[in-house]
Tab-separated table of C-alpha atoms in Angstrom:
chain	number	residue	atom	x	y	z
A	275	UNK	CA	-5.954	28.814	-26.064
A	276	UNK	CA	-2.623	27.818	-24.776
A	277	UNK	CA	-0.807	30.750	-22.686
A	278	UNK	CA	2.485	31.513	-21.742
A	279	UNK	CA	2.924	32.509	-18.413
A	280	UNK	CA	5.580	34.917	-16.819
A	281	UNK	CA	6.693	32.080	-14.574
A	282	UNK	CA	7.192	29.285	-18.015
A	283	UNK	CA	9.560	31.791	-19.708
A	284	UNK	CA	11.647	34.765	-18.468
A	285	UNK	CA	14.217	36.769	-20.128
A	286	UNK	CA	17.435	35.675	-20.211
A	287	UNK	CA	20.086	37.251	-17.494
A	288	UNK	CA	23.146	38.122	-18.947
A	289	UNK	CA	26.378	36.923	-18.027
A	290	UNK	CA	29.656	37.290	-19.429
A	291	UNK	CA	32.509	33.979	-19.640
A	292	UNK	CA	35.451	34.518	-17.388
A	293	UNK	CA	37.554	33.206	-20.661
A	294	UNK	CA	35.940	36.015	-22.649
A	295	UNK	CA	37.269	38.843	-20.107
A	296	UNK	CA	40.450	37.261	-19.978
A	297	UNK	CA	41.318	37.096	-23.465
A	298	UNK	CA	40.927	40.978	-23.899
A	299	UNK	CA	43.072	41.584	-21.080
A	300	UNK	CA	45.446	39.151	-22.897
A	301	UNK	CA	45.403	41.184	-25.704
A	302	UNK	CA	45.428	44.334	-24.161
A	303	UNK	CA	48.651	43.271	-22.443
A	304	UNK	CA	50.241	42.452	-25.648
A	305	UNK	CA	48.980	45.292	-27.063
A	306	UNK	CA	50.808	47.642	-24.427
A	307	UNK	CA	53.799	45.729	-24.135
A	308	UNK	CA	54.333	46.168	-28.139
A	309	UNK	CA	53.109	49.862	-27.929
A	310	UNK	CA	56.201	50.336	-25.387
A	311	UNK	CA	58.845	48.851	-27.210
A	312	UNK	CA	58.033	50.812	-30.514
A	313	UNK	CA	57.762	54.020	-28.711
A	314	UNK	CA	61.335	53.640	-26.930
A	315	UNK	CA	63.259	51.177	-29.418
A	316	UNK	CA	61.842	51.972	-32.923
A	317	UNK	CA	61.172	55.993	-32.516
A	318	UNK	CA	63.499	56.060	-29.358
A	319	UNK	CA	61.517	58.224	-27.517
A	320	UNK	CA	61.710	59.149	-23.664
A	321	UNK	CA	59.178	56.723	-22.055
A	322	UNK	CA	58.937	55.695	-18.270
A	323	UNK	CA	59.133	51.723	-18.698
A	324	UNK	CA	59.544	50.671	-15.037
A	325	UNK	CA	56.186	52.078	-14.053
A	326	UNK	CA	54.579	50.887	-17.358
A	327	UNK	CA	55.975	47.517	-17.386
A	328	UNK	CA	55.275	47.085	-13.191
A	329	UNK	CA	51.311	47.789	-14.312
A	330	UNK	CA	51.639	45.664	-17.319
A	331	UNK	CA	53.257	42.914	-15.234
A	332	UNK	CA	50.270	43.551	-12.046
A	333	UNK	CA	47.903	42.999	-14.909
A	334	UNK	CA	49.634	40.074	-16.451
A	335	UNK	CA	49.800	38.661	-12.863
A	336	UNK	CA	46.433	38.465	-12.186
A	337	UNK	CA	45.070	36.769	-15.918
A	338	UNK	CA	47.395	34.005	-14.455
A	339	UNK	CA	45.971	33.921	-11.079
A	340	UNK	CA	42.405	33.752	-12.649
A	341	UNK	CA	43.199	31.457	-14.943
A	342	UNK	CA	44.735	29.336	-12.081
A	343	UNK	CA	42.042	29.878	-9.420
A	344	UNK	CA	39.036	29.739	-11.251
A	345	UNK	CA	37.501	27.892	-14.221
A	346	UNK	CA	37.668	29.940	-17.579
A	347	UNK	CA	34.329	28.532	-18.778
A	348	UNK	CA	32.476	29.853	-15.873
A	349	UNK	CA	30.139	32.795	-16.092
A	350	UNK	CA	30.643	35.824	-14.141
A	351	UNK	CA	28.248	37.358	-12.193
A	352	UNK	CA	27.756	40.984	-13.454
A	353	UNK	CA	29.199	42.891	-10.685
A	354	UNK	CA	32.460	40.170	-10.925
A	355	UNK	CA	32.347	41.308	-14.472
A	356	UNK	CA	32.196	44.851	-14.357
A	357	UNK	CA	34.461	45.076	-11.168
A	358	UNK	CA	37.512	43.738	-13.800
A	359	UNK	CA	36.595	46.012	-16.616
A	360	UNK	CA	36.312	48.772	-13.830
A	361	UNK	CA	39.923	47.424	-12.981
A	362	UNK	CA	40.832	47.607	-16.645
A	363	UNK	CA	39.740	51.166	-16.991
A	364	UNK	CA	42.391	52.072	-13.955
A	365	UNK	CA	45.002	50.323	-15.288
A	366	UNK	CA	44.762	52.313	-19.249
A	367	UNK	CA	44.629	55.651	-16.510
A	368	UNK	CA	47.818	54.353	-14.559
A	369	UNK	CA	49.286	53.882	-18.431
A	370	UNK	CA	48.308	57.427	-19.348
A	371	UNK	CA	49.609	59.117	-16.978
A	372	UNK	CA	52.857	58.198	-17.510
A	373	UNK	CA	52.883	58.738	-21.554
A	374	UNK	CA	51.605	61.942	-21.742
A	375	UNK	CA	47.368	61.843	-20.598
A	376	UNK	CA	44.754	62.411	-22.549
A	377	UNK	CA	47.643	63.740	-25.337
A	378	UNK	CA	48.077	60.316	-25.873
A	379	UNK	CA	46.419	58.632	-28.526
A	380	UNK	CA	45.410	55.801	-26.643
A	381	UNK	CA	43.547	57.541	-24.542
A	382	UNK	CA	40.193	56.660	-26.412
A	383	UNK	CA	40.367	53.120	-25.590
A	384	UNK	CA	38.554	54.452	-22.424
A	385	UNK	CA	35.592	53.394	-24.419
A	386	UNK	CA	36.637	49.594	-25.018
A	387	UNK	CA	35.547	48.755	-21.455
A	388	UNK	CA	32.280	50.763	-21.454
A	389	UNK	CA	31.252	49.374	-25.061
A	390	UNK	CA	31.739	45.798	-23.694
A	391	UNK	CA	29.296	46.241	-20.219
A	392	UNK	CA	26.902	48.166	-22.613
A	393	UNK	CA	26.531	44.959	-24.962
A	394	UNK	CA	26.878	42.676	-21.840
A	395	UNK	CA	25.874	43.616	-18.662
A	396	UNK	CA	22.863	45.590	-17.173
A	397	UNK	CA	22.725	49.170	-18.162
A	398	UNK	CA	23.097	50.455	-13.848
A	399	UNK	CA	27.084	48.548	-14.642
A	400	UNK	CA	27.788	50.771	-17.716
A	401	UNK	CA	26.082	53.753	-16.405
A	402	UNK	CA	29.323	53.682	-13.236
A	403	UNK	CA	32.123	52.301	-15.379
A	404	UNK	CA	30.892	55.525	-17.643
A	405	UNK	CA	31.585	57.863	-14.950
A	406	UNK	CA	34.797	55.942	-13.809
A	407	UNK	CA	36.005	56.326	-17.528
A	408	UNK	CA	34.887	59.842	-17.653
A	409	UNK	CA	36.366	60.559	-13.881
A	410	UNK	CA	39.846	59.446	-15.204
A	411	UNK	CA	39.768	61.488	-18.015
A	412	UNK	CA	39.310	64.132	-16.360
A	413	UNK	CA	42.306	64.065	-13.649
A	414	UNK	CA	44.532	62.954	-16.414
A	415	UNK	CA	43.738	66.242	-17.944
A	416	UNK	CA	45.728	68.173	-15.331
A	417	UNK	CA	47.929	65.401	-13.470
A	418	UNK	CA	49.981	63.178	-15.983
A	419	UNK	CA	53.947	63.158	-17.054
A	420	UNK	CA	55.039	64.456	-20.383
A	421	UNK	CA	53.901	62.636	-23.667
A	422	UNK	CA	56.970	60.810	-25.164
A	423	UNK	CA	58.693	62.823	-27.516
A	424	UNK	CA	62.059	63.891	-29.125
A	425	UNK	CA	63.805	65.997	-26.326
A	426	UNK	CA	65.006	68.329	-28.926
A	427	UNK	CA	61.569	69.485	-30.146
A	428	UNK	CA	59.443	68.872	-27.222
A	429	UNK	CA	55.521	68.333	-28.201
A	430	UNK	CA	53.146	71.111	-26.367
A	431	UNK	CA	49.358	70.979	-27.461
A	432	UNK	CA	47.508	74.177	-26.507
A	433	UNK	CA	44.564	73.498	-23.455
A	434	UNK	CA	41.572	74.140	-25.644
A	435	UNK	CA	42.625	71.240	-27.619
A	436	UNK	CA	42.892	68.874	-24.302
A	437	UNK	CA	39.379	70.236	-23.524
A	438	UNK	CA	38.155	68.664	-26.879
A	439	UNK	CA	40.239	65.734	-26.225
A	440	UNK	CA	38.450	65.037	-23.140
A	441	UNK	CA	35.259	66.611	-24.722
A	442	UNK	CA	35.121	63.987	-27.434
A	443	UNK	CA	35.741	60.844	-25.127
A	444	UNK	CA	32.839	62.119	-22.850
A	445	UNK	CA	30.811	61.938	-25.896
A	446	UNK	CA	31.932	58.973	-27.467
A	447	UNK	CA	31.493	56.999	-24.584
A	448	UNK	CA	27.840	58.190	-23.941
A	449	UNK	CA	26.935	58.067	-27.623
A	450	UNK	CA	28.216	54.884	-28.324
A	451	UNK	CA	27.426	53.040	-25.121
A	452	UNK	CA	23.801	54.099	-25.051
A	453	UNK	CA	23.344	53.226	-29.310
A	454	UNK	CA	25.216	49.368	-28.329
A	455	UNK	CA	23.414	49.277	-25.458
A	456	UNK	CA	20.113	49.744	-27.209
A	457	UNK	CA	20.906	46.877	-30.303
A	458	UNK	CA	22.074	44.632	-28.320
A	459	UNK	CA	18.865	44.749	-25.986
A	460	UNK	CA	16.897	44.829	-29.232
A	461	UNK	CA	18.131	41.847	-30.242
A	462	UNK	CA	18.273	39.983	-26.922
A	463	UNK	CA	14.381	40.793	-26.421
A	464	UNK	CA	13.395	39.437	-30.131
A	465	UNK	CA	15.967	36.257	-29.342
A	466	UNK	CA	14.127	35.665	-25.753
A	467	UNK	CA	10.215	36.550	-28.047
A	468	UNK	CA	11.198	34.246	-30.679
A	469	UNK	CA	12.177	31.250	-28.249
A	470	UNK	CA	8.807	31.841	-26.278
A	471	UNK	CA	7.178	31.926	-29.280
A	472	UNK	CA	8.361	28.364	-30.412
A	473	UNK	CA	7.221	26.844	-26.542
A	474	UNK	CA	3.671	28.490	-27.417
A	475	UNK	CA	3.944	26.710	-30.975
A	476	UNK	CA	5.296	23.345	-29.874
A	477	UNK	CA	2.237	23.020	-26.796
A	478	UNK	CA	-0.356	23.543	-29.631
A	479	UNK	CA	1.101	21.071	-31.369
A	480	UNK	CA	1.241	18.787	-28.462
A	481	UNK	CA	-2.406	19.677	-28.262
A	482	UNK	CA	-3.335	18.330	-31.655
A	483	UNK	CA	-0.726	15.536	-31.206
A	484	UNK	CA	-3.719	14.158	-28.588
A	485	UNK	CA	-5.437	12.656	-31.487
A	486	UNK	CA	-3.115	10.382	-32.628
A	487	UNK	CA	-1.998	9.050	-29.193
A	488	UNK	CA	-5.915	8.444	-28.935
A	489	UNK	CA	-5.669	6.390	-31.994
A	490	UNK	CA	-2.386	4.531	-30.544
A	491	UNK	CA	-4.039	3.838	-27.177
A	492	UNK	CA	-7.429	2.515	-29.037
A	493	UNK	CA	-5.194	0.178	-31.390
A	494	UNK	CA	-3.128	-1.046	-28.461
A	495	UNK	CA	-6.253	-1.733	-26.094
A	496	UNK	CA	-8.243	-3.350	-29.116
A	497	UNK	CA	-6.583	-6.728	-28.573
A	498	UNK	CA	-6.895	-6.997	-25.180
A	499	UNK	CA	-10.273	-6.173	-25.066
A	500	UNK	CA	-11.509	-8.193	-27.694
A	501	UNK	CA	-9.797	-11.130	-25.722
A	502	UNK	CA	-11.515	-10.513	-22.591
A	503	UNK	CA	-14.726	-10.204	-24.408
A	504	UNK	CA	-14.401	-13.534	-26.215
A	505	UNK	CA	-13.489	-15.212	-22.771
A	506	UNK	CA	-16.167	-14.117	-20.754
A	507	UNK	CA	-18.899	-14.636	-23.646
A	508	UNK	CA	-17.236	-18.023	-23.566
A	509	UNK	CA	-18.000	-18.186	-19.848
A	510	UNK	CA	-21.249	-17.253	-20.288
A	511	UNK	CA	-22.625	-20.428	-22.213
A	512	UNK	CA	-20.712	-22.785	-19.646
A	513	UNK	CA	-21.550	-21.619	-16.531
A	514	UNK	CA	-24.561	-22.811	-15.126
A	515	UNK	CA	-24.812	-20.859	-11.414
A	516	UNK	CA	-26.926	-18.024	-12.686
A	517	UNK	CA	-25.314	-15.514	-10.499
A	518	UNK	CA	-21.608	-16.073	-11.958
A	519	UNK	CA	-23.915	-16.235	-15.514
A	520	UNK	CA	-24.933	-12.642	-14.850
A	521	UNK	CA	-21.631	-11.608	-13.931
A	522	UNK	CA	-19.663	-12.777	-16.573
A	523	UNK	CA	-22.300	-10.938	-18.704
A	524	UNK	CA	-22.215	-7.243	-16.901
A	525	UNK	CA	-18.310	-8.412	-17.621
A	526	UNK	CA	-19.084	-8.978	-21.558
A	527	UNK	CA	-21.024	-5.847	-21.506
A	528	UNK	CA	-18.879	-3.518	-20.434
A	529	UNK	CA	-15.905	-4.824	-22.282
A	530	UNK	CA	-18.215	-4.189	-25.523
A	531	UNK	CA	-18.762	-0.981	-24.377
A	532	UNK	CA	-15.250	-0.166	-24.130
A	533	UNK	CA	-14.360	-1.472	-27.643
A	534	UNK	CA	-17.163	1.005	-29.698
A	535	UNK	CA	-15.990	3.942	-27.126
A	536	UNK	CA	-12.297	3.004	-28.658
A	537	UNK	CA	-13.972	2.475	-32.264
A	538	UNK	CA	-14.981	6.117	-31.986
A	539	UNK	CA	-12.106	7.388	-30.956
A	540	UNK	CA	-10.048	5.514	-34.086
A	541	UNK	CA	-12.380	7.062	-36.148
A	542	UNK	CA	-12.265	10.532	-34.938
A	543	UNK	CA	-8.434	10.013	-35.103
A	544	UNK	CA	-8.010	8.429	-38.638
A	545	UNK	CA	-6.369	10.096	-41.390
A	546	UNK	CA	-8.800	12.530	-43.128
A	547	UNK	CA	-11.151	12.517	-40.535
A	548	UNK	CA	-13.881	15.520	-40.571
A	549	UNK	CA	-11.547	17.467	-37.919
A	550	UNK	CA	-8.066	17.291	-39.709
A	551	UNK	CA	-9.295	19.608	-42.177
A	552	UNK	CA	-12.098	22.600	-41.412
A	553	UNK	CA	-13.613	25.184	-43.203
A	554	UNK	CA	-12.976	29.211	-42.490
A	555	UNK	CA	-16.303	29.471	-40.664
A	556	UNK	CA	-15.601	26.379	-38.548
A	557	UNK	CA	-11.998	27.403	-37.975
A	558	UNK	CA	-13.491	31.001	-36.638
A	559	UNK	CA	-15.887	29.417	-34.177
A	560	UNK	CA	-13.589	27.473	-33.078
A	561	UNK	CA	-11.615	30.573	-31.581
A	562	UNK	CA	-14.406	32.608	-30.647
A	563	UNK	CA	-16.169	29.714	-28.441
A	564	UNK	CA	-14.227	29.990	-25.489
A	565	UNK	CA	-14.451	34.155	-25.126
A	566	UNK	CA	-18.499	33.898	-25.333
A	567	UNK	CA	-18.540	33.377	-21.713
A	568	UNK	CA	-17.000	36.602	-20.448
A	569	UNK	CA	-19.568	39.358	-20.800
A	570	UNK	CA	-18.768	40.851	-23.998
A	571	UNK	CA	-20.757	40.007	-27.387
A	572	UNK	CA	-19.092	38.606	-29.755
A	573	UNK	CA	-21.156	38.805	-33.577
A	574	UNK	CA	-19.114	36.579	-36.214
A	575	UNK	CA	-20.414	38.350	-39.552
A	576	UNK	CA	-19.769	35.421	-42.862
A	577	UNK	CA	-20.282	36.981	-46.100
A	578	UNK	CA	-22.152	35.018	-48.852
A	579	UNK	CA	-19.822	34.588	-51.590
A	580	UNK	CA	-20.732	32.759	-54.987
A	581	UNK	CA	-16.783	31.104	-54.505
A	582	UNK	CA	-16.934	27.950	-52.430
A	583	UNK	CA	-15.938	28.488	-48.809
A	584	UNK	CA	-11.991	28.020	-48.154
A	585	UNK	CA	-11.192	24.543	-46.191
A	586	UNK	CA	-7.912	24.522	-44.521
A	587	UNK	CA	-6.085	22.016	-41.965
A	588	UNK	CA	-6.768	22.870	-38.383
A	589	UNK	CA	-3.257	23.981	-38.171
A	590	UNK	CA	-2.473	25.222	-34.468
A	591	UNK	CA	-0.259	28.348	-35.637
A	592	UNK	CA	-3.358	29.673	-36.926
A	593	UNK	CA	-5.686	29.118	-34.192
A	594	UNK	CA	-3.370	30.046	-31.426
A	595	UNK	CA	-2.711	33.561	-34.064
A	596	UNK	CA	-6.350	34.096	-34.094
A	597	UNK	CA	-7.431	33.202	-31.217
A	598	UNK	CA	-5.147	35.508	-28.498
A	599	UNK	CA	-5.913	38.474	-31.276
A	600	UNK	CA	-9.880	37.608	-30.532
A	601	UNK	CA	-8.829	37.357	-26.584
A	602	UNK	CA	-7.151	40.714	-26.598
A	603	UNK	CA	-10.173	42.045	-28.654
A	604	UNK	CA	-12.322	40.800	-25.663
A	605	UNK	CA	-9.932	42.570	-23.043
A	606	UNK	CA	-10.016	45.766	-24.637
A	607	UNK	CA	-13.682	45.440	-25.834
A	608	UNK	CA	-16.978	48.117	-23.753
A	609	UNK	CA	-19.595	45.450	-25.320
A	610	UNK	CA	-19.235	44.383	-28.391
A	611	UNK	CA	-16.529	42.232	-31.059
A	612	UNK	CA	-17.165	41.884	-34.118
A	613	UNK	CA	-15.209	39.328	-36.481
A	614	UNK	CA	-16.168	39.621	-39.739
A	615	UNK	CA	-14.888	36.953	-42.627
A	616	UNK	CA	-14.865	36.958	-46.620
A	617	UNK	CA	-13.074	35.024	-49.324
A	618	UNK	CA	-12.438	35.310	-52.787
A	619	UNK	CA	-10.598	33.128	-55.387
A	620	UNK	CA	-7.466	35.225	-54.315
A	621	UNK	CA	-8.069	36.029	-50.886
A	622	UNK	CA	-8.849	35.103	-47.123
A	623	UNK	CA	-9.440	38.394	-45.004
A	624	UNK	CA	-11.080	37.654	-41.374
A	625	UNK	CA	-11.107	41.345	-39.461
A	626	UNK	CA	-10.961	41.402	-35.662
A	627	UNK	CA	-12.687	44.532	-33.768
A	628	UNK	CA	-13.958	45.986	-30.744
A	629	UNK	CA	-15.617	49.020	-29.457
A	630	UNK	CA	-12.936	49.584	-26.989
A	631	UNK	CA	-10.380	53.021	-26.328
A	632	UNK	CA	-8.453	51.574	-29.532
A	633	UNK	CA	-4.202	51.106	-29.778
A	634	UNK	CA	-2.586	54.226	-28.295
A	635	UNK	CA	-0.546	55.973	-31.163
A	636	UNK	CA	2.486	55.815	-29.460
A	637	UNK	CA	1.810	51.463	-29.672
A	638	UNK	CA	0.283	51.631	-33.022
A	639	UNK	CA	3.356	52.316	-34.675
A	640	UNK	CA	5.045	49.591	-32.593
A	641	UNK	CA	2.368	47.530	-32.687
A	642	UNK	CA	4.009	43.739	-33.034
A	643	UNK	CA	7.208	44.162	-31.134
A	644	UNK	CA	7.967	42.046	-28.404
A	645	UNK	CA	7.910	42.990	-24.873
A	646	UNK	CA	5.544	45.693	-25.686
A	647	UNK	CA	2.451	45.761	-22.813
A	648	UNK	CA	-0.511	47.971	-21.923
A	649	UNK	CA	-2.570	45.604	-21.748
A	650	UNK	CA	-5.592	45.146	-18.701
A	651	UNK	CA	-6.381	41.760	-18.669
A	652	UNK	CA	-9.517	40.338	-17.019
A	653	UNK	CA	-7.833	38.667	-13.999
A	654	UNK	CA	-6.025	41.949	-13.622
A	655	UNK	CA	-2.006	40.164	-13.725
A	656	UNK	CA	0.721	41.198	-15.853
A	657	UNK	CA	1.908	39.873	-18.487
A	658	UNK	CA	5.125	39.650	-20.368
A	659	UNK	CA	4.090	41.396	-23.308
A	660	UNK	CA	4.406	39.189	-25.784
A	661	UNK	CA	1.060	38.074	-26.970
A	662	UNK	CA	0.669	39.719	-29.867
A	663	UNK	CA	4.165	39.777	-31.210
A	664	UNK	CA	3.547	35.511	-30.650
A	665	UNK	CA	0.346	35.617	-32.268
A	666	UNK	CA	1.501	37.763	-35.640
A	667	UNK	CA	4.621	35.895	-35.825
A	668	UNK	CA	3.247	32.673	-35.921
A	669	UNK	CA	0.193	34.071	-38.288
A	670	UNK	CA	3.076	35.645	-40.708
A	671	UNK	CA	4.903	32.461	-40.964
A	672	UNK	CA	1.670	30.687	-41.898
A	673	UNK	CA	1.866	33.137	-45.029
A	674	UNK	CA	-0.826	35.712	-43.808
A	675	UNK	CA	-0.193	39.370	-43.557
A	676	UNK	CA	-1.332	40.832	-40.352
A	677	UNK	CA	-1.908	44.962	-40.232
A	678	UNK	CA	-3.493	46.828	-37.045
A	679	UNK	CA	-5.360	50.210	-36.928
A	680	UNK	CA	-8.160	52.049	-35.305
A	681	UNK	CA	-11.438	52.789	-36.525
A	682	UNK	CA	-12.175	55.949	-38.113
A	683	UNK	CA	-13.465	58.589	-36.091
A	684	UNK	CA	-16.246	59.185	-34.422
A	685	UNK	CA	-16.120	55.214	-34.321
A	686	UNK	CA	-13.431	54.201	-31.316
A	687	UNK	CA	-12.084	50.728	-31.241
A	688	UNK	CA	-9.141	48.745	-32.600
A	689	UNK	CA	-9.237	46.735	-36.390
A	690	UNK	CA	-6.467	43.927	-36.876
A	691	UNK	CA	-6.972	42.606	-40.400
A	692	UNK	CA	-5.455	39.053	-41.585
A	693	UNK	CA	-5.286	37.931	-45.015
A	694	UNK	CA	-3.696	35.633	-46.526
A	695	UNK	CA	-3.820	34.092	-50.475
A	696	UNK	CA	-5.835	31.781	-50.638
A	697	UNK	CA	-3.959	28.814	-51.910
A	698	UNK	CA	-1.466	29.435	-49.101
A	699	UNK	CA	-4.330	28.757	-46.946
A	700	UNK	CA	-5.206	25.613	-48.197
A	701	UNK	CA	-2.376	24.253	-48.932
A	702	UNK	CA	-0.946	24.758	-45.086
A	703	UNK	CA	-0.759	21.166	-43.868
A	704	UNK	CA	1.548	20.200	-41.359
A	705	UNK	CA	2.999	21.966	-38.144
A	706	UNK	CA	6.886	21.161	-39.505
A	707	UNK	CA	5.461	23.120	-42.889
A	708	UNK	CA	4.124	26.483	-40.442
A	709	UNK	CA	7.740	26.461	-38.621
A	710	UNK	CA	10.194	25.699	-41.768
């Protein structure tokens, strides 16, 4: 079986586009600037503009200078990255404590930084721009101006309800970070499973793509073959030196021997040769062969049914399925496997098992998802865990349902159960048909 390899595909590092971080400081900016002016022009309120514009501006200054210096399109390392929303989260603090602190509405977009290096960056990045969020809130709790109000009926809010204030943005920033954080890994790790999925698909296929660039080398070397073979027979009957005579026939010889090598191979290659299409028995042997070698019997159990067998295209999706669930049944197994097969007019089941310790509970209900590893293998190296989410992926989109369990006590050892309806099975034809 073709396997994937820690060093052919590793997740994908995250990065974040300078032009991304810039455009939400853009928009905070404009967001400020428009929260200022309605607080002192439309409700005329007391607010300290020089300080708040002169942070605005510092910030406004350096999106230019970025946008000068560097190239938007470039991605940032994650410490660039979380040192400007660090830088963003001092600047909202600087803002707050000049309209009022944590009495200030605005003092919950403390999370918008955090939220955006738990979706995007490692989780060591959100963990400190957590605390740094949290840290601000805090001094602004007892070192910030007055919130901007009317003069006449000044605006005091009682302690315990800047405790819950700050209480509530504690929370919300761990709450929220850790759920995006979580998702967003979720759906990186299935993105990065899925993609090393289709590079396990696509070298089985270049695997059963051999036979047909067989078939194109025989038909290409035909001609010149059959040339040199008429030449030298030609030879043959005119030369008279008897040691040129036997050379030109070792010659004529050989070059025959070469044509019925490339006959065979045309033949083995044609459409509807005796290997395009196999029956379930076949198709099972064919994935237990190579794991007979490893000290572990393996007992393929065929049950006599009055239906005729199924025949289905060797189709690599399925072998590839199969086979790594047979390999990790071989990992796992004391002494024995057992792969047991039966069909119906309906139904294809073939059942995997071993006598080995059996799928930890705390896998079994997980059983399928990618990255997910406790796996001893026999030349002891780790893998990336993603052999059997690979394996029931490609077997589910081949129609098949795959379900995993253990045996039934006293009995230790893990089951994995395929089936699939039967006229899905034979029907399956083409490896652009397993992937559409």
């Amino acid at each position: 079986m073709t396997e994937i390899a820690a060093s052919d595909f590793r997740p994908s590092q995250r990065h974040i586009r300078l032009d991304t971080i810039l455009r939400l400081r853009w928009l905070a900016v404009l967001g400020q600037l428009a929260a200022i002016f309605i607080v002192a022009q439309g409700l005329e309120f007391d607010v300290e503009i020089v300080p708040c514009v002169s942070i605005i501006a510092l910030s406004a200054a350096l999106n230019l200078a970025l946008q000068t210096v560097s190239n938007p399109l470039q991605r940032l390392e994650p410490m660039q990255a979380a040192g400007l929303l660090a830088l963003n989260i001092v600047e909202l603090a600087g803002l707050l404590f000049f309209t009022g602190g944590l009495q200030n509405p605005f003092s919950f977009l403390f999370l918008a930084p955090v939220l955006i290096s738990a979706t995007a960056l490692p989780a060591r990045f959100t963990f400190g721009l957590g605390v740094l969020a949290v840290a601000c809130a805090s001094v602004l709790v007892f070192f910030h101006l007055p919130l901007p109000w009317d003069s006449d009926d000044p605006l005091v809010l009682p302690p315990i309800y800047l405790v819950g204030v700050w209480l509530s943005i504690v929370l919300a920033i761990g709450v929220t970070s850790l759920y995006s954080f979580q998702v967003t890994e979720e759906a990186r790790k299935l993105a990065d499973a899925l993609a090393a999925t289709e590079l396990v698909l696509t070298r089985e296929q270049h695997l059963t793509q051999l036979d047909g660039l067989a078939a194109a080398a025989a038909h290409e070397l035909g001609t010149p073959l059959a040339t040199i073979f008429l030449i030298s027979r030609e030879l043959e009957k005119t030369v008279k030196d008897a040691n040129f005579a036997a050379d030109l026939k070792t010659l004529r010889e050989q070059t025959q021997r070469c044509r019925d090598i490339l006959s065979k191979i045309t033949q083995l290659s044609a459409e509807g040769a005796p290997f395009d299409r196999m029956k379930l028995s076949e198709l099972i042997e064919e994935v237990v062969a190579p794991h007979r070698d490893f000290g572990v019997d393996i007992k393929v159990r065929i049950a006599v049914a009055i239906v005729a067998e199924p025949v289905g295209s060797r189709n690599p999706a399925i072998l590839y399925g199969v086979g790594n669930i047979v390999e990790n049944a071989v990992d796992f197994a004391r002494t024995t496997v057992e792969v047991n097969a039966w069909w119906n007019n309906d139904m294809i089941e073939i059942v995997i098992s071993d006598d080995g310790p059996g799928i930890p509970p705390d896998i079994l209900k997980r059983i399928g998802e990618p990255y997910l590893s406790r796996r001893r293998t026999r030349d002891e190296g780790g893998g990336l865990g993603l052999g059997v989410f690979i394996a029931r992926t490609l077997l589910e989109r081949t129609g098949a349902k795959v379900s995993f369990t253990n045996r039934t006590f006293p009995d230790h050892g893990a089951v994995v159960q395929i089936t699939w309806p039967r006229e899905r099975f034979e029907a399956i034809e083409t490896f652009e048909e397993t992937i559409g």
